[in-house]
Coordinates of C-alpha atoms in Angstrom, one line a residue:
Chain A
M1 CA 60.5 112.0 -55.3
D2 CA 59.6 108.5 -54.4
L3 CA 63.1 107.4 -55.3
L4 CA 64.8 110.2 -53.4
L5 CA 62.8 109.4 -50.3
N6 CA 63.6 105.7 -50.5
L7 CA 67.3 106.4 -51.0
T8 CA 67.2 108.8 -48.0
V9 CA 65.4 106.2 -45.8
N10 CA 67.9 103.6 -46.9
G11 CA 70.9 105.8 -46.2
L12 CA 69.5 106.8 -42.8
A13 CA 69.0 103.2 -41.9
T14 CA 72.5 102.2 -42.9
G15 CA 73.8 105.3 -41.2
M16 CA 72.1 104.4 -37.9
L17 CA 73.7 100.9 -38.0
I18 CA 77.1 102.4 -38.6
F19 CA 76.4 104.9 -35.8
L20 CA 75.7 102.1 -33.3
L21 CA 79.1 100.7 -34.2
A22 CA 80.9 104.0 -34.2
A23 CA 79.4 105.2 -30.9
G24 CA 81.3 102.5 -28.9
L25 CA 84.5 103.0 -30.9
T26 CA 84.5 106.7 -30.4
L27 CA 83.8 106.7 -26.7
I28 CA 86.3 103.9 -26.0
F29 CA 88.9 105.9 -28.0
G30 CA 88.0 109.2 -26.3
L31 CA 88.3 107.7 -22.8
M32 CA 91.4 105.6 -23.1
S33 CA 92.7 106.4 -26.6
V34 CA 92.3 102.7 -27.4
L35 CA 91.4 102.1 -31.0
N36 CA 89.5 98.8 -30.9
F37 CA 90.1 97.0 -34.2
A38 CA 88.2 94.0 -32.8
H39 CA 85.0 96.1 -32.8
G40 CA 83.9 94.7 -36.1
G41 CA 84.3 91.2 -34.7
L42 CA 81.9 92.0 -31.9
F43 CA 79.5 93.3 -34.5
A44 CA 79.6 90.1 -36.5
W45 CA 79.1 88.1 -33.3
G46 CA 76.0 90.1 -32.6
A47 CA 74.7 89.4 -36.0
F48 CA 75.3 85.6 -35.8
S49 CA 74.0 85.2 -32.3
G50 CA 71.0 87.3 -33.2
V51 CA 70.2 84.9 -36.0
F52 CA 70.9 82.0 -33.7
F53 CA 68.6 83.2 -30.9
Y54 CA 65.9 84.0 -33.4
G55 CA 66.0 80.5 -34.8
V56 CA 65.9 79.0 -31.3
T57 CA 63.3 81.2 -29.6
G58 CA 61.3 82.6 -32.6
S59 CA 61.1 85.9 -30.8
F60 CA 62.8 88.9 -32.4
L61 CA 63.0 90.8 -29.2
I62 CA 64.6 88.0 -27.3
S63 CA 67.1 87.5 -30.1
V64 CA 68.1 91.1 -30.0
I65 CA 68.5 91.0 -26.2
G66 CA 70.5 87.7 -26.5
A67 CA 72.8 89.3 -29.1
V68 CA 73.4 92.4 -27.0
L69 CA 74.2 90.2 -23.9
T70 CA 76.6 88.2 -26.1
G71 CA 78.3 91.4 -27.1
V72 CA 78.5 92.6 -23.5
V73 CA 80.0 89.4 -22.3
L74 CA 82.5 89.3 -25.2
G75 CA 83.3 93.0 -24.4
F76 CA 84.1 92.0 -20.9
I77 CA 86.4 89.2 -22.0
T78 CA 88.1 91.4 -24.6
E79 CA 88.8 94.2 -22.1
K80 CA 90.1 91.8 -19.5
L81 CA 92.2 89.5 -21.7
I82 CA 93.2 91.6 -24.6
I83 CA 93.2 95.3 -23.8
K84 CA 94.4 95.1 -20.1
P85 CA 97.8 93.4 -20.7
V86 CA 99.0 96.0 -23.2
Y87 CA 97.5 99.0 -21.6
G88 CA 99.3 102.2 -22.5
N89 CA 101.2 100.9 -25.5
H90 CA 99.4 102.2 -28.6
V91 CA 101.2 100.1 -31.2
Q92 CA 100.7 96.9 -29.2
Q93 CA 97.0 97.8 -28.7
I94 CA 96.4 98.2 -32.4
L95 CA 98.2 95.0 -33.2
I96 CA 96.5 92.9 -30.5
T97 CA 93.0 94.1 -31.2
L98 CA 93.4 93.3 -34.9
G99 CA 94.7 89.8 -33.9
F100 CA 91.6 89.4 -31.7
M101 CA 89.4 90.5 -34.6
L102 CA 90.9 87.6 -36.6
V103 CA 90.3 85.1 -33.8
L104 CA 86.7 86.4 -33.3
S105 CA 85.8 86.0 -37.0
E106 CA 87.4 82.6 -37.3
M107 CA 85.7 81.5 -34.1
L108 CA 82.4 82.4 -35.8
K109 CA 83.2 80.0 -38.6
V110 CA 84.0 77.3 -36.0
V111 CA 80.8 77.8 -34.1
F112 CA 78.3 78.5 -36.8
G113 CA 80.0 77.0 -39.8
P114 CA 81.9 78.7 -42.7
N115 CA 78.9 79.4 -44.9
Q116 CA 76.7 82.5 -44.8
I117 CA 73.4 82.1 -43.0
A118 CA 70.1 83.5 -44.1
A119 CA 68.4 85.9 -41.6
K120 CA 64.7 86.4 -41.4
T121 CA 62.8 89.5 -40.7
P122 CA 60.0 89.1 -38.1
D123 CA 56.5 89.3 -39.6
Y124 CA 55.4 92.4 -37.9
L125 CA 58.4 94.3 -39.3
S126 CA 58.5 93.0 -42.8
G127 CA 56.5 94.5 -45.6
S128 CA 56.0 98.2 -46.2
W129 CA 53.6 101.0 -45.6
E130 CA 52.2 103.1 -48.4
A131 CA 51.4 106.7 -47.8
G132 CA 50.4 109.0 -50.6
G133 CA 52.0 106.9 -53.3
V134 CA 55.3 106.6 -51.3
I135 CA 56.4 103.2 -50.3
L136 CA 58.3 103.0 -47.0
I137 CA 59.9 99.7 -45.9
K138 CA 59.0 99.0 -42.3
Y139 CA 62.2 97.5 -41.2
R140 CA 64.3 100.4 -42.3
L141 CA 62.1 102.8 -40.4
F142 CA 62.4 100.6 -37.4
I143 CA 66.2 100.7 -37.6
I144 CA 66.1 104.5 -37.8
L145 CA 63.8 104.6 -34.8
V146 CA 66.0 102.3 -32.8
G147 CA 69.1 104.4 -33.7
L148 CA 67.5 107.6 -32.6
L149 CA 66.3 106.0 -29.4
V150 CA 69.8 104.7 -28.6
F151 CA 71.2 108.1 -29.3
A152 CA 68.7 109.7 -27.0
V153 CA 69.3 107.2 -24.2
V154 CA 73.1 107.4 -24.4
Q155 CA 73.0 111.2 -24.7
F156 CA 70.7 111.3 -21.6
I157 CA 73.1 109.0 -19.7
L158 CA 76.1 111.1 -20.7
K159 CA 74.6 114.4 -19.9
R160 CA 72.3 113.8 -17.0
T161 CA 73.7 111.0 -14.8
K162 CA 76.7 110.7 -12.6
I163 CA 78.4 107.9 -14.6
G164 CA 77.9 110.0 -17.7
L165 CA 79.6 112.9 -16.0
V166 CA 82.6 110.7 -15.1
V167 CA 82.8 109.5 -18.7
R168 CA 82.7 112.9 -20.2
A169 CA 85.2 114.2 -17.7
G170 CA 87.4 111.2 -18.5
V171 CA 87.3 112.0 -22.2
I172 CA 88.5 115.5 -21.5
N173 CA 91.1 114.8 -18.9
K174 CA 91.7 111.3 -17.6
E175 CA 94.3 112.1 -15.1
M176 CA 92.2 114.7 -13.3
V177 CA 89.3 112.2 -12.9
Q178 CA 91.8 109.7 -11.4
A179 CA 93.1 112.4 -9.1
L180 CA 89.6 112.9 -7.8
G181 CA 89.6 109.3 -6.6
I182 CA 87.6 107.6 -9.3
D183 CA 88.7 104.3 -10.7
I184 CA 88.9 105.2 -14.4
N185 CA 89.8 101.7 -15.3
K186 CA 86.5 100.4 -14.0
V187 CA 84.6 103.2 -15.9
F188 CA 86.5 102.2 -19.0
L189 CA 85.5 98.6 -18.5
Y190 CA 81.9 99.6 -18.3
V191 CA 82.1 101.8 -21.4
F192 CA 83.9 99.1 -23.3
M193 CA 81.2 96.6 -22.4
A194 CA 78.5 99.1 -23.4
G195 CA 80.2 99.8 -26.6
A196 CA 80.5 96.1 -27.4
G197 CA 76.8 95.7 -26.6
L198 CA 76.0 98.5 -29.0
A199 CA 78.1 96.9 -31.7
A200 CA 76.3 93.6 -31.2
L201 CA 73.0 95.4 -31.3
A202 CA 74.0 96.9 -34.7
G203 CA 74.9 93.4 -35.8
A204 CA 71.6 91.9 -34.7
L205 CA 69.7 94.6 -36.5
M206 CA 71.9 94.4 -39.5
A207 CA 71.2 90.7 -40.1
P208 CA 67.5 91.0 -41.2
Y209 CA 68.4 94.2 -43.1
S210 CA 71.0 92.5 -45.3
G211 CA 69.2 89.1 -45.3
V212 CA 72.4 87.1 -44.7
V213 CA 75.2 87.0 -42.1
Y214 CA 78.8 86.1 -42.9
A215 CA 82.0 86.2 -40.9
E216 CA 83.6 88.9 -43.1
M217 CA 80.8 91.4 -42.5
G218 CA 82.6 92.5 -39.3
L219 CA 85.6 93.9 -41.1
E220 CA 83.5 95.5 -43.9
F221 CA 81.4 97.4 -41.4
A222 CA 84.3 98.2 -39.1
I223 CA 86.0 100.1 -42.0
L224 CA 82.9 102.3 -42.4
A225 CA 82.8 102.8 -38.7
F226 CA 86.5 104.0 -38.7
I227 CA 85.7 106.4 -41.5
V228 CA 82.8 107.7 -39.4
V229 CA 85.0 108.1 -36.3
V230 CA 87.6 110.1 -38.3
I231 CA 85.0 112.3 -39.9
G232 CA 83.0 112.9 -36.7
G233 CA 86.0 113.4 -34.6
M234 CA 87.6 110.9 -32.2
G235 CA 85.8 110.9 -28.9
S236 CA 82.8 112.9 -30.0
F237 CA 79.5 111.1 -29.5
P238 CA 77.1 113.5 -31.4
G239 CA 79.8 113.9 -34.0
S240 CA 79.6 110.1 -34.7
L241 CA 75.9 110.3 -35.2
L242 CA 76.1 113.1 -37.8
A243 CA 79.1 111.6 -39.5
A244 CA 77.4 108.2 -39.7
I245 CA 74.3 109.7 -41.2
L246 CA 76.5 111.6 -43.7
V247 CA 78.4 108.4 -44.6
G248 CA 75.1 106.4 -44.8
L249 CA 73.4 108.9 -47.1
A250 CA 76.5 109.4 -49.3
G251 CA 76.8 105.6 -49.7
S252 CA 73.1 105.2 -50.5
Y253 CA 72.9 108.1 -53.1
M254 CA 76.2 107.1 -54.7
A255 CA 75.2 103.4 -54.9
Y256 CA 72.3 104.5 -57.0
F257 CA 73.6 107.3 -59.1
V258 CA 77.3 106.5 -59.4
P259 CA 77.7 102.9 -58.2
S260 CA 81.4 102.7 -59.0
L261 CA 82.1 105.5 -56.6
S262 CA 80.0 104.4 -53.6
L263 CA 82.9 103.4 -51.4
A264 CA 85.3 105.9 -52.9
V265 CA 83.1 108.8 -51.9
N266 CA 83.6 107.9 -48.2
M267 CA 87.3 107.6 -48.7
I268 CA 87.4 111.0 -50.4
L269 CA 85.3 112.5 -47.6
M270 CA 87.7 111.0 -45.0
A271 CA 90.8 112.3 -47.0
V272 CA 89.3 115.8 -47.1
V273 CA 88.6 115.8 -43.4
L274 CA 92.1 114.5 -42.7
I275 CA 93.6 117.4 -44.7
F276 CA 91.6 120.3 -43.5
R277 CA 90.1 119.3 -40.1
P278 CA 92.1 116.3 -38.7
Q279 CA 90.3 116.8 -35.4
G280 CA 87.0 115.9 -37.1
L281 CA 84.1 117.8 -38.6
F282 CA 82.0 118.2 -35.5
T283 CA 84.4 118.8 -32.7
A284 CA 85.8 122.1 -31.5
K285 CA 88.6 120.5 -29.6
E286 CA 92.1 120.6 -31.1
A287 CA 93.4 117.1 -32.0
Chain B
M1 CA 132.0 94.3 -32.9
I2 CA 133.3 94.4 -36.5
S3 CA 134.4 90.8 -36.2
K4 CA 131.0 89.9 -34.8
L5 CA 129.2 91.5 -37.8
Q6 CA 131.5 89.6 -40.1
G7 CA 130.6 86.4 -38.3
K8 CA 126.9 87.1 -38.9
N9 CA 127.5 87.9 -42.5
F10 CA 129.5 84.8 -42.9
W11 CA 126.6 82.6 -41.8
L12 CA 124.2 84.5 -44.0
I13 CA 126.5 83.9 -47.0
V14 CA 126.6 80.2 -46.2
I15 CA 122.8 80.0 -45.9
A16 CA 122.4 81.9 -49.2
A17 CA 124.9 79.6 -50.9
V18 CA 123.1 76.5 -49.6
L19 CA 119.8 77.9 -50.8
A20 CA 121.2 78.8 -54.2
A21 CA 122.6 75.3 -54.6
F22 CA 119.4 73.7 -53.4
P23 CA 117.9 73.0 -56.8
L24 CA 121.1 71.0 -57.7
F25 CA 120.4 68.5 -54.9
S26 CA 116.7 68.3 -54.9
D27 CA 114.1 68.2 -57.6
S28 CA 111.2 68.3 -55.2
R29 CA 108.7 70.6 -56.9
T30 CA 106.7 71.4 -53.8
M31 CA 109.9 72.3 -51.9
T32 CA 111.0 74.7 -54.7
I33 CA 107.6 76.3 -54.8
L34 CA 107.4 76.6 -51.0
L35 CA 110.9 78.1 -50.8
T36 CA 110.1 80.6 -53.6
Q37 CA 107.0 81.6 -51.7
I38 CA 109.1 82.1 -48.6
F39 CA 111.5 84.4 -50.5
I40 CA 108.7 86.5 -51.8
F41 CA 106.9 86.8 -48.5
S42 CA 110.2 87.6 -46.8
I43 CA 110.5 90.6 -49.0
L44 CA 107.0 91.6 -48.1
A45 CA 107.6 91.1 -44.4
M46 CA 110.9 93.0 -44.4
S47 CA 109.2 96.0 -46.1
Y48 CA 106.5 95.8 -43.5
D49 CA 109.1 95.9 -40.8
I50 CA 110.5 99.1 -42.1
L51 CA 107.3 100.6 -41.0
L52 CA 106.4 98.6 -37.9
G53 CA 109.7 97.7 -36.5
Y54 CA 112.0 100.6 -37.5
T55 CA 109.6 103.5 -37.5
G56 CA 106.9 102.3 -35.1
I57 CA 104.0 102.9 -37.6
V58 CA 101.2 100.4 -37.9
S59 CA 99.9 99.9 -41.4
F60 CA 96.8 97.7 -42.1
G61 CA 97.0 98.3 -45.9
H62 CA 100.1 96.5 -46.9
A63 CA 98.1 94.1 -49.1
M64 CA 97.2 97.2 -51.2
F65 CA 100.9 97.7 -52.3
F66 CA 101.4 94.0 -52.7
G67 CA 98.3 93.9 -54.9
V68 CA 99.3 96.9 -56.9
G69 CA 102.5 95.2 -57.8
A70 CA 100.8 91.9 -58.6
Y71 CA 98.2 93.5 -60.8
T72 CA 100.6 95.9 -62.6
T73 CA 102.9 93.1 -63.5
A74 CA 100.1 90.7 -64.5
V75 CA 98.3 93.3 -66.7
I76 CA 101.5 94.5 -68.4
L77 CA 102.7 90.9 -69.1
D78 CA 99.2 90.0 -70.3
R79 CA 98.7 93.0 -72.6
M80 CA 102.2 93.3 -74.0
E81 CA 104.4 90.4 -74.9
P82 CA 105.8 88.4 -72.0
T83 CA 109.5 89.2 -72.2
L84 CA 112.1 89.8 -69.6
G85 CA 112.3 93.5 -70.5
M86 CA 108.5 93.9 -70.0
F87 CA 108.8 92.0 -66.7
L88 CA 111.4 94.5 -65.4
L89 CA 109.4 97.4 -66.7
S90 CA 106.2 96.1 -65.0
I91 CA 108.1 95.8 -61.7
A92 CA 109.3 99.4 -62.1
A93 CA 105.8 100.6 -63.0
G94 CA 104.3 98.8 -59.9
M95 CA 106.9 100.4 -57.7
V96 CA 106.2 103.8 -59.0
I97 CA 102.4 103.5 -58.5
A98 CA 102.9 102.0 -55.0
G99 CA 105.3 104.7 -54.2
I100 CA 102.8 107.4 -55.2
I101 CA 100.0 105.8 -53.2
S102 CA 102.1 105.3 -50.1
F103 CA 103.4 108.9 -50.4
I104 CA 99.8 110.3 -50.4
A105 CA 98.6 108.0 -47.6
G106 CA 101.7 109.0 -45.5
L107 CA 101.3 112.7 -46.2
L108 CA 97.7 112.7 -45.2
T109 CA 97.9 110.7 -42.0
L110 CA 101.4 110.6 -40.6
R111 CA 101.0 114.1 -39.2
L112 CA 98.5 112.7 -36.8
K113 CA 98.6 110.0 -34.1
S114 CA 99.5 106.5 -35.1
H115 CA 95.9 105.3 -35.2
F116 CA 95.2 107.4 -38.3
Y117 CA 97.7 105.7 -40.5
A118 CA 96.4 102.3 -39.5
M119 CA 92.8 103.3 -40.1
F120 CA 93.4 105.1 -43.3
T121 CA 95.4 102.3 -44.9
L122 CA 92.8 99.8 -43.8
A123 CA 90.1 101.8 -45.4
L124 CA 92.1 102.6 -48.5
S125 CA 93.0 98.9 -49.0
G126 CA 89.3 98.1 -48.7
L127 CA 88.7 100.5 -51.5
F128 CA 91.4 98.9 -53.6
L129 CA 89.9 95.5 -53.0
V130 CA 86.5 96.7 -54.2
A131 CA 88.0 98.4 -57.2
A132 CA 89.8 95.2 -58.1
E133 CA 86.5 93.3 -57.9
K134 CA 84.5 95.9 -59.8
W135 CA 87.0 97.0 -62.5
R136 CA 86.4 93.8 -64.5
T137 CA 87.8 95.0 -67.8
V138 CA 91.2 95.2 -66.4
T139 CA 91.2 92.7 -63.5
N140 CA 88.5 90.3 -64.5
G141 CA 87.1 90.6 -61.0
N142 CA 87.2 87.8 -58.4
D143 CA 87.9 85.2 -61.1
G144 CA 91.2 86.8 -62.0
F145 CA 93.1 85.9 -65.1
T146 CA 96.1 83.8 -66.1
F147 CA 99.0 85.2 -68.2
R148 CA 102.2 83.9 -69.7
A149 CA 105.3 84.5 -67.8
P150 CA 108.5 85.4 -69.7
E151 CA 110.2 82.4 -71.4
F152 CA 113.1 82.7 -69.0
F153 CA 110.9 81.7 -66.0
Q154 CA 109.3 78.7 -67.7
D155 CA 111.8 76.7 -65.7
R156 CA 110.8 76.8 -62.0
T157 CA 114.5 76.8 -61.0
M158 CA 115.2 80.0 -62.8
F159 CA 112.4 81.7 -61.0
Y160 CA 113.5 80.2 -57.7
L161 CA 116.9 81.7 -58.2
T162 CA 115.5 85.1 -59.3
A163 CA 113.4 85.3 -56.2
L164 CA 116.4 84.4 -54.1
I165 CA 118.5 87.1 -55.7
C166 CA 115.8 89.6 -55.2
L167 CA 115.6 88.7 -51.6
I168 CA 119.3 89.0 -51.1
L169 CA 119.4 92.4 -53.0
V170 CA 116.4 93.7 -51.0
Y171 CA 118.0 92.5 -47.7
L172 CA 121.3 94.3 -48.6
L173 CA 119.6 97.4 -49.7
L174 CA 117.4 97.6 -46.7
S175 CA 120.1 96.8 -44.2
R176 CA 122.1 99.7 -45.8
F177 CA 119.0 101.8 -45.5
V178 CA 118.4 101.2 -41.8
A179 CA 122.1 101.7 -41.0
S180 CA 122.1 105.0 -42.9
P181 CA 121.7 108.3 -41.1
M182 CA 118.1 108.2 -42.4
G183 CA 117.5 104.8 -40.8
R184 CA 118.9 106.0 -37.5
V185 CA 116.5 108.9 -37.5
L186 CA 113.6 106.5 -38.2
I187 CA 114.6 104.5 -35.1
A188 CA 114.8 107.7 -33.1
V189 CA 111.3 108.5 -34.3
R190 CA 110.2 105.1 -33.0
E191 CA 111.8 105.6 -29.7
N192 CA 110.7 109.1 -29.0
E193 CA 109.1 111.2 -31.7
Q194 CA 108.8 114.4 -29.8
R195 CA 112.4 114.4 -28.8
T196 CA 113.5 113.7 -32.3
A197 CA 111.4 116.6 -33.5
S198 CA 112.9 118.9 -30.9
L199 CA 116.4 118.0 -32.1
G200 CA 115.4 119.6 -35.4
Y201 CA 114.5 116.7 -37.5
K202 CA 111.3 117.1 -39.6
T203 CA 109.9 113.8 -38.5
L204 CA 107.0 113.9 -41.0
H205 CA 109.6 113.7 -43.9
Y206 CA 111.2 110.7 -42.4
K207 CA 108.0 108.9 -41.7
V208 CA 106.7 109.5 -45.2
T209 CA 109.9 108.2 -46.6
A210 CA 109.6 105.1 -44.5
S211 CA 106.0 104.7 -45.8
V212 CA 107.2 105.1 -49.4
V213 CA 110.1 102.6 -49.0
A214 CA 107.8 100.0 -47.5
G215 CA 105.2 100.5 -50.2
I216 CA 107.8 100.1 -53.0
F217 CA 109.3 96.9 -51.8
A218 CA 105.9 95.4 -51.0
S219 CA 105.0 96.1 -54.6
L220 CA 108.1 94.2 -55.7
A221 CA 107.0 91.3 -53.6
G222 CA 103.6 91.4 -55.3
S223 CA 105.1 91.5 -58.8
L224 CA 107.2 88.4 -58.0
Y225 CA 104.2 86.7 -56.5
S226 CA 101.9 87.1 -59.5
V227 CA 104.7 85.8 -61.8
S228 CA 105.3 82.8 -59.6
L229 CA 101.6 81.8 -59.9
R230 CA 101.2 83.1 -63.5
F231 CA 97.8 84.1 -62.3
V232 CA 96.3 87.0 -60.4
N233 CA 93.0 87.6 -58.7
T234 CA 91.5 89.7 -55.9
S235 CA 93.1 87.5 -53.2
V236 CA 96.3 89.6 -53.5
M237 CA 94.4 92.6 -52.2
T238 CA 92.7 90.9 -49.2
M239 CA 93.4 91.5 -45.6
D240 CA 94.9 88.0 -45.4
I241 CA 98.1 89.3 -47.1
T242 CA 98.4 92.2 -44.6
L243 CA 97.9 89.7 -41.8
D244 CA 100.5 87.4 -43.2
A245 CA 103.0 90.2 -43.3
L246 CA 102.0 91.3 -39.8
L247 CA 102.3 87.8 -38.4
M248 CA 105.6 87.1 -40.0
T249 CA 107.1 90.3 -38.7
I250 CA 105.8 89.9 -35.2
I251 CA 106.7 86.3 -34.8
G252 CA 110.1 86.6 -36.5
G253 CA 111.0 89.7 -34.5
V254 CA 110.3 93.4 -35.1
G255 CA 113.0 95.9 -35.6
T256 CA 115.3 93.5 -37.4
L257 CA 115.6 92.4 -41.0
I258 CA 116.4 88.8 -40.2
G259 CA 113.3 88.5 -38.1
P260 CA 110.8 88.9 -40.9
I261 CA 112.7 86.4 -43.0
L262 CA 112.6 83.9 -40.1
G263 CA 109.0 84.7 -39.5
A264 CA 108.1 84.1 -43.2
T265 CA 109.9 80.8 -43.1
V266 CA 108.2 79.6 -40.0
I267 CA 104.7 80.7 -41.1
E268 CA 105.0 79.4 -44.6
F269 CA 106.2 76.0 -43.4
A270 CA 103.5 75.9 -40.7
Q271 CA 100.8 76.9 -43.2
H272 CA 102.0 74.2 -45.6
Y273 CA 102.0 71.4 -43.0
L274 CA 98.9 72.5 -41.1
S275 CA 96.8 72.7 -44.4
G276 CA 98.2 69.2 -45.1
L277 CA 97.0 68.0 -41.7
A278 CA 93.6 69.6 -42.4
R279 CA 92.9 66.8 -44.9
D280 CA 92.9 64.3 -42.0
Y281 CA 91.8 66.4 -39.1
P282 CA 89.1 68.9 -40.0
I283 CA 89.9 71.1 -36.9
F284 CA 93.1 72.2 -38.8
E285 CA 91.0 73.8 -41.5
R286 CA 90.7 76.7 -39.1
W287 CA 94.4 76.9 -38.6
I288 CA 94.2 80.7 -38.7
I289 CA 92.8 80.5 -35.2
F290 CA 96.0 79.0 -34.0
F291 CA 98.0 81.7 -35.7
G292 CA 95.7 84.3 -34.2
I293 CA 96.2 83.0 -30.7
V294 CA 99.9 82.6 -31.1
Y295 CA 100.0 86.1 -32.5
I296 CA 98.1 87.6 -29.5
L297 CA 100.3 85.7 -27.0
A298 CA 103.3 86.9 -28.9
V299 CA 102.2 90.5 -28.7
I300 CA 101.6 90.2 -25.0
F301 CA 104.5 88.1 -23.8
F302 CA 106.9 88.0 -26.6
P303 CA 106.9 91.3 -28.4
Q304 CA 110.4 91.0 -29.7
G305 CA 109.8 87.8 -31.6
I306 CA 112.2 84.9 -32.2
V307 CA 115.1 87.1 -32.9
G308 CA 114.5 89.2 -29.8
W309 CA 114.3 86.0 -27.8
F310 CA 117.6 84.8 -29.1
R311 CA 119.2 88.1 -28.4
Q312 CA 117.9 88.0 -24.8
I313 CA 119.4 84.6 -24.3
R314 CA 122.7 85.7 -25.8
A315 CA 122.8 89.0 -23.8
K316 CA 122.0 87.0 -20.6
R317 CA 124.8 84.5 -21.3
S318 CA 127.5 87.1 -22.2
G319 CA 126.1 89.1 -19.4
K320 CA 126.7 86.3 -16.9
R321 CA 130.2 85.7 -18.3
A322 CA 131.0 89.4 -18.0
A323 CA 129.5 89.5 -14.5
A324 CA 131.7 86.7 -13.5
I325 CA 134.8 88.6 -14.8
K326 CA 134.1 92.2 -14.2
A327 CA 130.4 92.9 -13.5
K328 CA 130.1 95.0 -16.7
Q329 CA 126.6 94.1 -17.6
P330 CA 125.2 97.5 -18.5
V331 CA 127.8 98.1 -21.2
L332 CA 127.1 94.7 -22.8
K333 CA 123.4 95.3 -22.7
A334 CA 123.8 98.6 -24.4
K335 CA 125.9 96.9 -27.1
A336 CA 123.2 94.2 -27.6
E337 CA 120.7 97.0 -28.2
E338 CA 123.0 98.8 -30.5
N339 CA 123.1 95.7 -32.7
G340 CA 119.4 96.1 -33.2

């Protein structure tokens, strides 16, 4: 029981981190059908800058805010320099964002050095609670909480505000939104920056969770995020939450019970979804 | 146009002859190894271009096929006796496995938009990398293992020539393939998939075939690569290999077969000299950044690569000449495209 609970908490925490990454990916894709392969790079930058700001200021809150701001600024640069010039050409977009991913992760090595860096958990979040013989690690619960909070906030913005309305309308029919006199490119820029910020937030939270940050972590997590986006359905925000939890839990259980299959299970899940429901598990829309 | 083609072939034969005679003139070990490396990566880049340049499919898992070939050959030569027959058998086995994987990957994702194939191959190659690291009884993990190459290849020159012959054979085979009706349909798919489908072609079949052909030849490159090092480890499955293939194809020129060979030459030489420079100037240790930036700029401003650039210049020149005579530019332009 104790074990199952711990595995579940662990899986949920990982799932939430993947969700933060996938949320930006799926909205960016839904809005402009741009698949951003550089997203993992933004995630890694978030992780490194989080560790950096934590070392400088000593405050976890400031470090997370610093990381998110770094992500937002990088997102702005990415959209303006990398996505804009090849707008509308899918093959070029895929190629160029992957190239930028390469530059981002190499830049990390230039700025922060090629070695992995240890990341500390703040005192008030380290340790664990014990309740009725069950040990719960604080930081994991914290990640789950942040994930749910972000989901609630973004869901609120999407469903209850004007900008959310525009974004949702843009996902369904971009041309119609443009015809109504809304500058969809500007909306896209904002969504892109927000998505980059979320990726950086995931990175900043990931750093104390894994204990170390390294430049290759971006690609590793980006692969999981892609799997989530496929399973959850491209462009579906709630779908990406459910799929991320599914992938997180599957990974966590498998890593314990059948360790050799832990990555394979996600691939199999993705393959099954691609065969039977290529539009994603949690979307009604036809792909 | 026929005479033009013959002219091109003539120069290719001259270059091949010079390369074949190269070991007679020079006994520079580094140069022989570097050129062998270029031949092998040219095969990889050409196979990549069948997907990217000819069919318009982006794959991020090419390292997987390369790695399958490398490991199959290494394991067979290590477990059985290292003879030429076993070497050929291992190449064939690698090709069959790579063919099956690329067939499945293609069948699963090529029905959908281009993003899916890119994502799926990326994730699948990630899985293969982890498998290569974890399946220690066969692969010996990240440390890899050394093995004995066939007696025949103990001499570097023999292997150099073998790689060159493989490159020439693959070039001839693939140029036949892209010129065949099959290859023409692939180009049609790249240009406009819906229109091709509406003409009655089952585009999925053609795209899956392209995926299989690319996988098979990437596996051949991997087999040669592992024999050239007499060593294999997980680095053959990493993203770096895919990125190399991508860079070579883009910089050389997509949609041609000469382009990837040119790209492989440029990149291998640049890597060689830049990593040499890194000993004196530490900034060059991060030479990948330069490649990344060049690559991004190439995608934005220079999407046709070196070969495309040359063609543009030539088309412009002959265009001017023609304009001076008869103002027949559109026809010539169409011809220049036809050559592609």
